[in-house]
Amino acid sequence: MARHPRRPAELAGKVFFARDAIQRGLLTRNELRSSAWRQLFHNVYADARLAVSHRTRCLAAASWLFPPGCLVAGRSAVALLGGPVPGPDEPVEVLVDPASRFGPLAGLLIHVCRWSEDDVQRIEQVPVTNAVRTCWDLACWLDVVEAVALVDALLHVGVVRLAQLKAYLVRRRGARGVRRFAEVLSLVDGGAGSLPESRLRVRLVRAGLPRPVTQYVIERGNRFIARVDLAWPELKVAVEYDGLWHRDPDQFHRDRQRLNKMLGDDWIVLHVTSKRMKEDFPAVLAEIRTALAARRASCTA
Protein backbone atom coordinates (compact mmCIF):
# COMPACT_ATOMS: atom_id res chain seq x y z
CA MET A 1 0.00 0.00 0.00
CA ALA A 2 1.36 3.44 -0.91
CA ARG A 3 2.31 5.69 1.98
CA HIS A 4 0.53 8.97 1.39
CA PRO A 5 2.04 11.95 3.25
CA ARG A 6 -1.05 13.07 5.19
CA ARG A 7 -0.53 15.74 7.85
CA PRO A 8 -3.29 16.27 10.41
CA ALA A 9 -3.51 19.91 11.46
CA GLU A 10 -2.89 18.94 15.09
CA LEU A 11 0.58 17.63 14.20
CA ALA A 12 1.63 19.96 11.37
CA GLY A 13 4.88 21.77 12.18
CA LYS A 14 5.25 20.00 15.53
CA VAL A 15 7.26 17.42 17.42
CA PHE A 16 5.04 14.73 18.93
CA PHE A 17 4.93 11.39 20.71
CA ALA A 18 3.99 8.79 18.13
CA ARG A 19 2.18 6.43 20.48
CA ASP A 20 -0.07 9.26 21.64
CA ALA A 21 -0.84 10.33 18.06
CA ILE A 22 -1.79 6.78 17.13
CA GLN A 23 -3.96 6.29 20.23
CA ARG A 24 -5.80 9.54 19.44
CA GLY A 25 -6.47 8.33 15.92
CA LEU A 26 -4.51 11.14 14.28
CA LEU A 27 -2.21 8.75 12.42
CA THR A 28 -1.89 5.07 11.69
CA ARG A 29 1.44 3.26 12.03
CA ASN A 30 1.61 3.04 8.23
CA GLU A 31 1.05 6.79 7.85
CA LEU A 32 3.74 7.46 10.44
CA ARG A 33 6.26 5.81 8.09
CA SER A 34 5.47 8.23 5.25
CA SER A 35 7.71 11.05 4.05
CA ALA A 36 5.58 13.53 6.00
CA TRP A 37 7.34 12.65 9.25
CA ARG A 38 10.86 12.38 10.56
CA GLN A 39 11.85 10.18 13.48
CA LEU A 40 13.95 11.95 16.13
CA PHE A 41 14.05 9.22 18.76
CA HIS A 42 12.17 6.04 19.52
CA ASN A 43 8.47 7.02 19.50
CA VAL A 44 9.31 10.72 18.99
CA TYR A 45 8.64 12.21 15.55
CA ALA A 46 8.53 15.63 13.90
CA ASP A 47 6.92 17.15 10.84
CA ALA A 48 9.51 16.53 8.10
CA ARG A 49 9.19 20.16 7.01
CA LEU A 50 10.34 21.36 10.44
CA ALA A 51 13.92 22.61 10.68
CA VAL A 52 15.30 20.34 13.39
CA SER A 53 18.25 21.76 15.31
CA HIS A 54 20.21 20.22 18.17
CA ARG A 55 18.17 22.43 20.48
CA THR A 56 14.97 20.96 19.04
CA ARG A 57 16.27 17.47 19.76
CA CYS A 58 17.22 18.43 23.33
CA LEU A 59 13.75 19.80 24.04
CA ALA A 60 12.11 16.78 22.41
CA ALA A 61 14.16 14.28 24.40
CA ALA A 62 13.49 16.04 27.69
CA SER A 63 9.78 16.48 26.95
CA TRP A 64 8.98 12.95 25.75
CA LEU A 65 11.67 10.59 27.02
CA PHE A 66 13.21 11.70 30.30
CA PRO A 67 12.04 10.04 33.51
CA PRO A 68 12.81 11.82 36.80
CA GLY A 69 16.53 11.97 37.50
CA CYS A 70 17.69 13.08 34.04
CA LEU A 71 19.26 16.36 32.91
CA VAL A 72 20.44 17.71 29.57
CA ALA A 73 24.20 17.94 30.03
CA GLY A 74 27.62 18.26 28.40
CA ARG A 75 27.79 19.79 24.93
CA SER A 76 24.00 19.80 24.74
CA ALA A 77 23.82 21.89 27.90
CA VAL A 78 26.40 24.26 26.39
CA ALA A 79 24.05 24.78 23.45
CA LEU A 80 21.02 25.49 25.65
CA LEU A 81 23.09 27.87 27.79
CA GLY A 82 23.91 29.99 24.74
CA GLY A 83 27.23 28.49 23.66
CA PRO A 84 28.24 26.65 20.47
CA VAL A 85 25.61 24.29 19.12
CA PRO A 86 26.42 20.72 17.98
CA GLY A 87 25.17 19.54 14.62
CA PRO A 88 21.49 18.56 14.34
CA ASP A 89 22.34 14.86 14.14
CA GLU A 90 24.75 14.83 17.07
CA PRO A 91 23.48 12.84 20.07
CA VAL A 92 21.84 14.67 22.94
CA GLU A 93 23.98 14.35 26.07
CA VAL A 94 22.16 13.34 29.23
CA LEU A 95 23.27 13.17 32.85
CA VAL A 96 21.40 10.37 34.63
CA ASP A 97 21.26 9.67 38.32
CA PRO A 98 22.21 6.01 38.96
CA ALA A 99 18.84 5.38 40.59
CA SER A 100 16.96 6.29 37.40
CA ARG A 101 18.20 3.32 35.34
CA PHE A 102 17.53 5.16 32.07
CA GLY A 103 19.00 4.13 28.72
CA PRO A 104 20.66 3.19 26.51
CA LEU A 105 18.59 4.83 23.77
CA ALA A 106 19.53 5.65 20.17
CA GLY A 107 20.24 9.36 19.71
CA LEU A 108 21.24 9.94 23.33
CA LEU A 109 24.72 9.92 24.88
CA ILE A 110 24.12 8.97 28.49
CA HIS A 111 26.47 9.69 31.41
CA VAL A 112 25.59 8.07 34.74
CA CYS A 113 26.64 10.14 37.74
CA ARG A 114 25.13 11.64 40.85
CA TRP A 115 24.08 15.28 40.90
CA SER A 116 22.29 17.59 43.33
CA GLU A 117 19.49 20.08 42.87
CA ASP A 118 22.09 22.84 43.15
CA ASP A 119 23.48 21.64 39.81
CA VAL A 120 20.18 22.18 37.97
CA GLN A 121 18.50 25.01 36.15
CA ARG A 122 15.48 25.01 33.85
CA ILE A 123 15.47 26.36 30.31
CA GLU A 124 12.04 26.34 28.65
CA GLN A 125 10.96 23.95 31.43
CA VAL A 126 13.76 21.54 30.51
CA PRO A 127 16.09 20.41 33.34
CA VAL A 128 19.67 21.30 32.37
CA THR A 129 22.95 21.22 34.25
CA ASN A 130 23.75 24.79 35.22
CA ALA A 131 26.80 26.48 33.75
CA VAL A 132 29.13 25.62 36.62
CA ARG A 133 28.18 21.92 36.70
CA THR A 134 28.35 21.84 32.90
CA CYS A 135 31.94 23.06 33.00
CA TRP A 136 32.81 20.39 35.56
CA ASP A 137 31.27 17.67 33.39
CA LEU A 138 33.06 18.90 30.27
CA ALA A 139 36.38 18.68 32.09
CA CYS A 140 35.59 15.14 33.26
CA TRP A 141 34.23 13.81 29.95
CA LEU A 142 36.29 15.47 27.22
CA ASP A 143 39.97 15.83 26.43
CA VAL A 144 41.53 18.97 27.92
CA VAL A 145 41.72 20.93 24.64
CA GLU A 146 38.05 20.46 23.80
CA ALA A 147 36.90 21.04 27.38
CA VAL A 148 38.82 24.33 27.58
CA ALA A 149 37.37 25.48 24.26
CA LEU A 150 33.79 24.93 25.44
CA VAL A 151 34.39 26.48 28.88
CA ASP A 152 35.96 29.46 27.08
CA ALA A 153 32.74 29.78 25.08
CA LEU A 154 30.55 29.80 28.20
CA LEU A 155 32.81 32.40 29.82
CA HIS A 156 32.69 34.45 26.62
CA VAL A 157 28.87 34.60 26.51
CA GLY A 158 28.79 35.53 30.19
CA VAL A 159 26.71 32.68 31.62
CA VAL A 160 29.45 31.80 34.11
CA ARG A 161 32.40 33.60 35.71
CA LEU A 162 35.85 32.23 36.42
CA ALA A 163 35.43 33.09 40.10
CA GLN A 164 32.39 30.78 40.27
CA LEU A 165 34.36 27.94 38.69
CA LYS A 166 37.26 28.42 41.09
CA ALA A 167 34.86 28.37 44.03
CA TYR A 168 33.31 25.14 42.71
CA LEU A 169 36.80 23.65 42.41
CA VAL A 170 37.35 24.33 46.11
CA ARG A 171 33.99 22.73 47.00
CA ARG A 172 34.77 19.59 44.99
CA ARG A 173 38.28 19.19 46.34
CA GLY A 174 39.01 15.51 46.85
CA ALA A 175 36.38 14.39 44.33
CA ARG A 176 37.27 12.29 41.33
CA GLY A 177 37.96 14.62 38.40
CA VAL A 178 39.16 17.60 40.43
CA ARG A 179 42.65 17.51 38.90
CA ARG A 180 41.27 17.61 35.37
CA PHE A 181 38.98 20.48 36.34
CA ALA A 182 41.91 22.38 37.85
CA GLU A 183 43.94 21.87 34.67
CA VAL A 184 41.08 23.14 32.51
CA LEU A 185 40.65 26.23 34.70
CA SER A 186 44.37 26.97 34.45
CA LEU A 187 44.02 27.22 30.66
CA VAL A 188 40.66 28.94 30.10
CA ASP A 189 40.31 32.43 28.62
CA GLY A 190 36.90 34.01 28.12
CA GLY A 191 38.34 36.39 25.54
CA ALA A 192 38.63 33.64 22.93
CA GLY A 193 36.58 34.40 19.83
CA SER A 194 35.80 30.88 18.63
CA LEU A 195 36.28 27.20 19.39
CA PRO A 196 39.14 26.79 16.85
CA GLU A 197 40.97 29.79 18.32
CA SER A 198 40.67 28.27 21.79
CA ARG A 199 41.90 24.89 20.57
CA LEU A 200 44.88 26.52 18.87
CA ARG A 201 45.78 28.58 21.95
CA VAL A 202 45.59 25.60 24.30
CA ARG A 203 47.67 23.38 22.02
CA LEU A 204 50.34 26.08 21.80
CA VAL A 205 50.47 26.60 25.55
CA ARG A 206 50.54 22.88 26.30
CA ALA A 207 53.42 22.60 23.83
CA GLY A 208 55.42 25.01 25.97
CA LEU A 209 54.86 28.40 24.34
CA PRO A 210 54.18 31.42 26.55
CA ARG A 211 50.51 32.18 26.95
CA PRO A 212 49.26 34.60 24.27
CA VAL A 213 46.77 37.42 24.70
CA THR A 214 43.41 36.69 23.07
CA GLN A 215 41.63 39.14 20.76
CA TYR A 216 44.40 41.71 21.17
CA VAL A 217 43.66 45.22 19.91
CA ILE A 218 46.47 47.00 18.08
CA GLU A 219 46.34 50.78 18.12
CA ARG A 220 48.45 53.56 16.65
CA GLY A 221 48.18 56.95 18.30
CA ASN A 222 45.04 55.81 20.15
CA ARG A 223 43.44 54.86 16.82
CA PHE A 224 42.23 51.32 16.20
CA ILE A 225 44.32 49.44 13.64
CA ALA A 226 43.40 45.78 14.03
CA ARG A 227 42.23 43.05 16.36
CA VAL A 228 44.18 39.78 16.18
CA ASP A 229 43.19 36.36 17.48
CA LEU A 230 46.35 35.64 19.49
CA ALA A 231 49.26 37.93 20.26
CA TRP A 232 52.49 38.28 22.18
CA PRO A 233 52.38 42.11 22.30
CA GLU A 234 55.80 42.63 23.88
CA LEU A 235 57.35 40.82 20.90
CA LYS A 236 54.87 42.08 18.27
CA VAL A 237 54.04 38.56 17.09
CA ALA A 238 50.45 37.65 16.24
CA VAL A 239 48.63 34.54 15.05
CA GLU A 240 45.42 34.60 13.04
CA TYR A 241 43.20 31.53 12.69
CA ASP A 242 41.77 31.47 9.16
CA GLY A 243 38.38 29.77 9.46
CA LEU A 244 35.69 29.10 6.87
CA TRP A 245 34.61 32.75 6.84
CA HIS A 246 37.96 33.66 5.27
CA ARG A 247 36.86 31.92 2.06
CA ASP A 248 34.55 34.83 1.34
CA PRO A 249 36.45 37.16 -1.07
CA ASP A 250 35.20 40.35 0.58
CA GLN A 251 36.11 39.10 4.04
CA PHE A 252 39.52 37.98 2.79
CA HIS A 253 40.09 41.46 1.29
CA ARG A 254 39.12 43.19 4.54
CA ASP A 255 41.36 40.90 6.59
CA ARG A 256 44.39 41.44 4.41
CA GLN A 257 43.81 45.20 4.32
CA ARG A 258 43.56 45.19 8.11
CA LEU A 259 46.72 43.14 8.57
CA ASN A 260 48.70 45.19 6.07
CA LYS A 261 48.21 48.21 8.33
CA MET A 262 50.15 46.37 11.00
CA LEU A 263 53.30 46.06 8.92
CA GLY A 264 54.26 49.67 9.54
CA ASP A 265 54.39 48.83 13.22
CA ASP A 266 56.72 45.91 12.56
CA TRP A 267 54.35 43.10 13.52
CA ILE A 268 54.91 39.51 12.44
CA VAL A 269 51.55 37.89 11.62
CA LEU A 270 51.33 34.14 11.08
CA HIS A 271 48.24 32.41 9.68
CA VAL A 272 46.92 29.02 10.71
CA THR A 273 44.21 27.14 8.80
CA SER A 274 42.05 24.26 9.97
CA LYS A 275 43.88 21.95 7.56
CA ARG A 276 47.26 22.85 9.05
CA MET A 277 45.90 22.53 12.58
CA LYS A 278 44.83 18.99 11.76
CA GLU A 279 47.62 17.80 9.50
CA ASP A 280 50.65 20.03 10.06
CA PHE A 281 50.59 21.24 13.65
CA PRO A 282 54.27 20.47 14.43
CA ALA A 283 55.30 22.80 11.57
CA VAL A 284 52.87 25.49 12.79
CA LEU A 285 54.38 25.22 16.27
CA ALA A 286 57.91 25.45 14.87
CA GLU A 287 57.05 28.57 12.83
CA ILE A 288 55.60 30.37 15.83
CA ARG A 289 58.56 29.35 18.01
CA THR A 290 60.95 30.68 15.38
CA ALA A 291 59.10 34.01 15.17
CA LEU A 292 59.10 34.43 18.94
CA ALA A 293 62.78 33.48 19.21
CA ALA A 294 63.75 35.89 16.43
CA ARG A 295 61.94 38.75 18.15
CA ARG A 296 63.52 37.93 21.52
CA ALA A 297 66.94 37.94 19.86
CA SER A 298 66.31 41.33 18.21
CA CYS A 299 65.12 42.80 21.51
CA THR A 300 68.31 41.77 23.29
CA ALA A 301 70.68 42.67 20.45
Short mmCIF file of N, CA and C in Angstrom, two decimals, residues 196-197 199-205 207-210 212 230 232 237-242 268-293:
data_model
loop_
_atom_site.label_atom_id
_atom_site.label_comp_id
_atom_site.label_asym_id
_atom_site.label_seq_id
_atom_site.Cartn_x
_atom_site.Cartn_y
_atom_site.Cartn_z
N PRO A 196 37.81 27.08 17.42
CA PRO A 196 39.14 26.79 16.85
C PRO A 196 40.25 27.66 17.43
N GLU A 197 39.96 28.93 17.71
CA GLU A 197 40.97 29.79 18.32
C GLU A 197 41.36 29.27 19.70
N ARG A 199 41.14 26.14 20.74
CA ARG A 199 41.90 24.89 20.57
C ARG A 199 43.35 25.18 20.19
N LEU A 200 43.53 26.15 19.29
CA LEU A 200 44.88 26.52 18.87
C LEU A 200 45.67 27.06 20.05
N ARG A 201 45.08 27.98 20.81
CA ARG A 201 45.78 28.58 21.95
C ARG A 201 46.20 27.51 22.96
N VAL A 202 45.29 26.61 23.29
CA VAL A 202 45.59 25.60 24.30
C VAL A 202 46.68 24.65 23.81
N ARG A 203 46.63 24.27 22.56
CA ARG A 203 47.67 23.38 22.02
C ARG A 203 49.04 24.07 22.04
N LEU A 204 49.06 25.35 21.76
CA LEU A 204 50.34 26.08 21.80
C LEU A 204 50.89 26.15 23.22
N VAL A 205 50.03 26.48 24.16
CA VAL A 205 50.47 26.60 25.55
C VAL A 205 50.92 25.25 26.10
N ALA A 207 52.16 22.96 24.49
CA ALA A 207 53.42 22.60 23.83
C ALA A 207 54.60 23.39 24.38
N GLY A 208 54.33 24.30 25.32
CA GLY A 208 55.42 25.01 25.97
C GLY A 208 55.58 26.47 25.58
N LEU A 209 54.74 27.00 24.70
CA LEU A 209 54.86 28.40 24.34
C LEU A 209 54.28 29.28 25.44
N PRO A 210 54.77 30.51 25.57
CA PRO A 210 54.18 31.42 26.55
C PRO A 210 52.73 31.71 26.18
N PRO A 212 49.54 33.39 25.05
CA PRO A 212 49.26 34.60 24.27
C PRO A 212 48.06 35.37 24.82
N LEU A 230 45.38 35.93 18.43
CA LEU A 230 46.35 35.64 19.49
C LEU A 230 47.56 36.55 19.30
N TRP A 232 51.47 38.06 21.17
CA TRP A 232 52.49 38.28 22.18
C TRP A 232 52.91 39.74 22.00
N VAL A 237 54.32 39.77 17.87
CA VAL A 237 54.04 38.56 17.09
C VAL A 237 52.56 38.23 17.28
N ALA A 238 51.87 37.97 16.18
CA ALA A 238 50.45 37.65 16.24
C ALA A 238 50.16 36.41 15.41
N VAL A 239 49.09 35.71 15.80
CA VAL A 239 48.63 34.54 15.05
C VAL A 239 47.16 34.73 14.74
N GLU A 240 46.80 34.52 13.48
CA GLU A 240 45.42 34.60 13.04
C GLU A 240 44.95 33.21 12.60
N TYR A 241 43.79 32.78 13.13
CA TYR A 241 43.20 31.53 12.69
C TYR A 241 42.29 31.84 11.52
N ASP A 242 42.57 31.24 10.36
CA ASP A 242 41.77 31.47 9.16
C ASP A 242 40.70 30.39 9.06
N ILE A 268 54.88 40.78 13.18
CA ILE A 268 54.91 39.51 12.44
C ILE A 268 53.55 38.85 12.64
N VAL A 269 52.87 38.52 11.54
CA VAL A 269 51.55 37.89 11.62
C VAL A 269 51.62 36.54 10.91
N LEU A 270 51.35 35.48 11.65
CA LEU A 270 51.33 34.14 11.08
C LEU A 270 49.89 33.66 10.97
N HIS A 271 49.60 32.89 9.93
CA HIS A 271 48.24 32.41 9.68
C HIS A 271 48.18 30.90 9.83
N VAL A 272 47.12 30.45 10.49
CA VAL A 272 46.92 29.02 10.71
C VAL A 272 45.54 28.64 10.17
N THR A 273 45.48 27.63 9.34
CA THR A 273 44.21 27.14 8.80
C THR A 273 43.79 25.87 9.53
N SER A 274 42.54 25.49 9.35
CA SER A 274 42.05 24.26 9.97
C SER A 274 42.80 23.04 9.44
N LYS A 275 43.15 23.06 8.16
CA LYS A 275 43.88 21.95 7.56
C LYS A 275 45.26 21.79 8.21
N ARG A 276 45.94 22.91 8.43
CA ARG A 276 47.26 22.85 9.05
C ARG A 276 47.15 22.46 10.52
N MET A 277 46.12 22.93 11.18
CA MET A 277 45.90 22.53 12.58
C MET A 277 45.78 21.02 12.69
N LYS A 278 45.08 20.42 11.72
CA LYS A 278 44.83 18.99 11.76
C LYS A 278 46.01 18.16 11.27
N GLU A 279 46.65 18.63 10.19
CA GLU A 279 47.62 17.80 9.50
C GLU A 279 49.07 18.25 9.66
N ASP A 280 49.29 19.48 10.10
CA ASP A 280 50.65 20.03 10.06
C ASP A 280 50.97 20.83 11.32
N PHE A 281 50.43 20.43 12.46
CA PHE A 281 50.59 21.24 13.65
C PHE A 281 52.05 21.36 14.10
N PRO A 282 52.87 20.30 14.03
CA PRO A 282 54.27 20.47 14.43
C PRO A 282 54.97 21.59 13.66
N ALA A 283 54.68 21.72 12.36
CA ALA A 283 55.30 22.80 11.57
C ALA A 283 54.76 24.16 12.00
N VAL A 284 53.46 24.24 12.29
CA VAL A 284 52.87 25.49 12.79
C VAL A 284 53.57 25.90 14.08
N LEU A 285 53.72 24.96 14.99
CA LEU A 285 54.38 25.22 16.27
C LEU A 285 55.81 25.71 16.05
N ALA A 286 56.52 25.06 15.13
CA ALA A 286 57.91 25.45 14.87
C ALA A 286 57.99 26.87 14.30
N GLU A 287 57.05 27.22 13.42
CA GLU A 287 57.05 28.57 12.83
C GLU A 287 56.82 29.63 13.90
N ILE A 288 55.89 29.38 14.79
CA ILE A 288 55.60 30.37 15.83
C ILE A 288 56.78 30.47 16.80
N ARG A 289 57.37 29.33 17.14
CA ARG A 289 58.56 29.35 18.01
C ARG A 289 59.69 30.16 17.37
N THR A 290 59.88 29.96 16.08
CA THR A 290 60.95 30.68 15.38
C THR A 290 60.70 32.18 15.40
N ALA A 291 59.43 32.58 15.16
CA ALA A 291 59.10 34.01 15.17
C ALA A 291 59.33 34.62 16.55
N LEU A 292 58.91 33.91 17.59
CA LEU A 292 59.10 34.43 18.94
C LEU A 292 60.59 34.52 19.30
N ALA A 293 61.35 33.48 18.91
CA ALA A 293 62.78 33.48 19.21
C ALA A 293 63.51 34.61 18.48
#
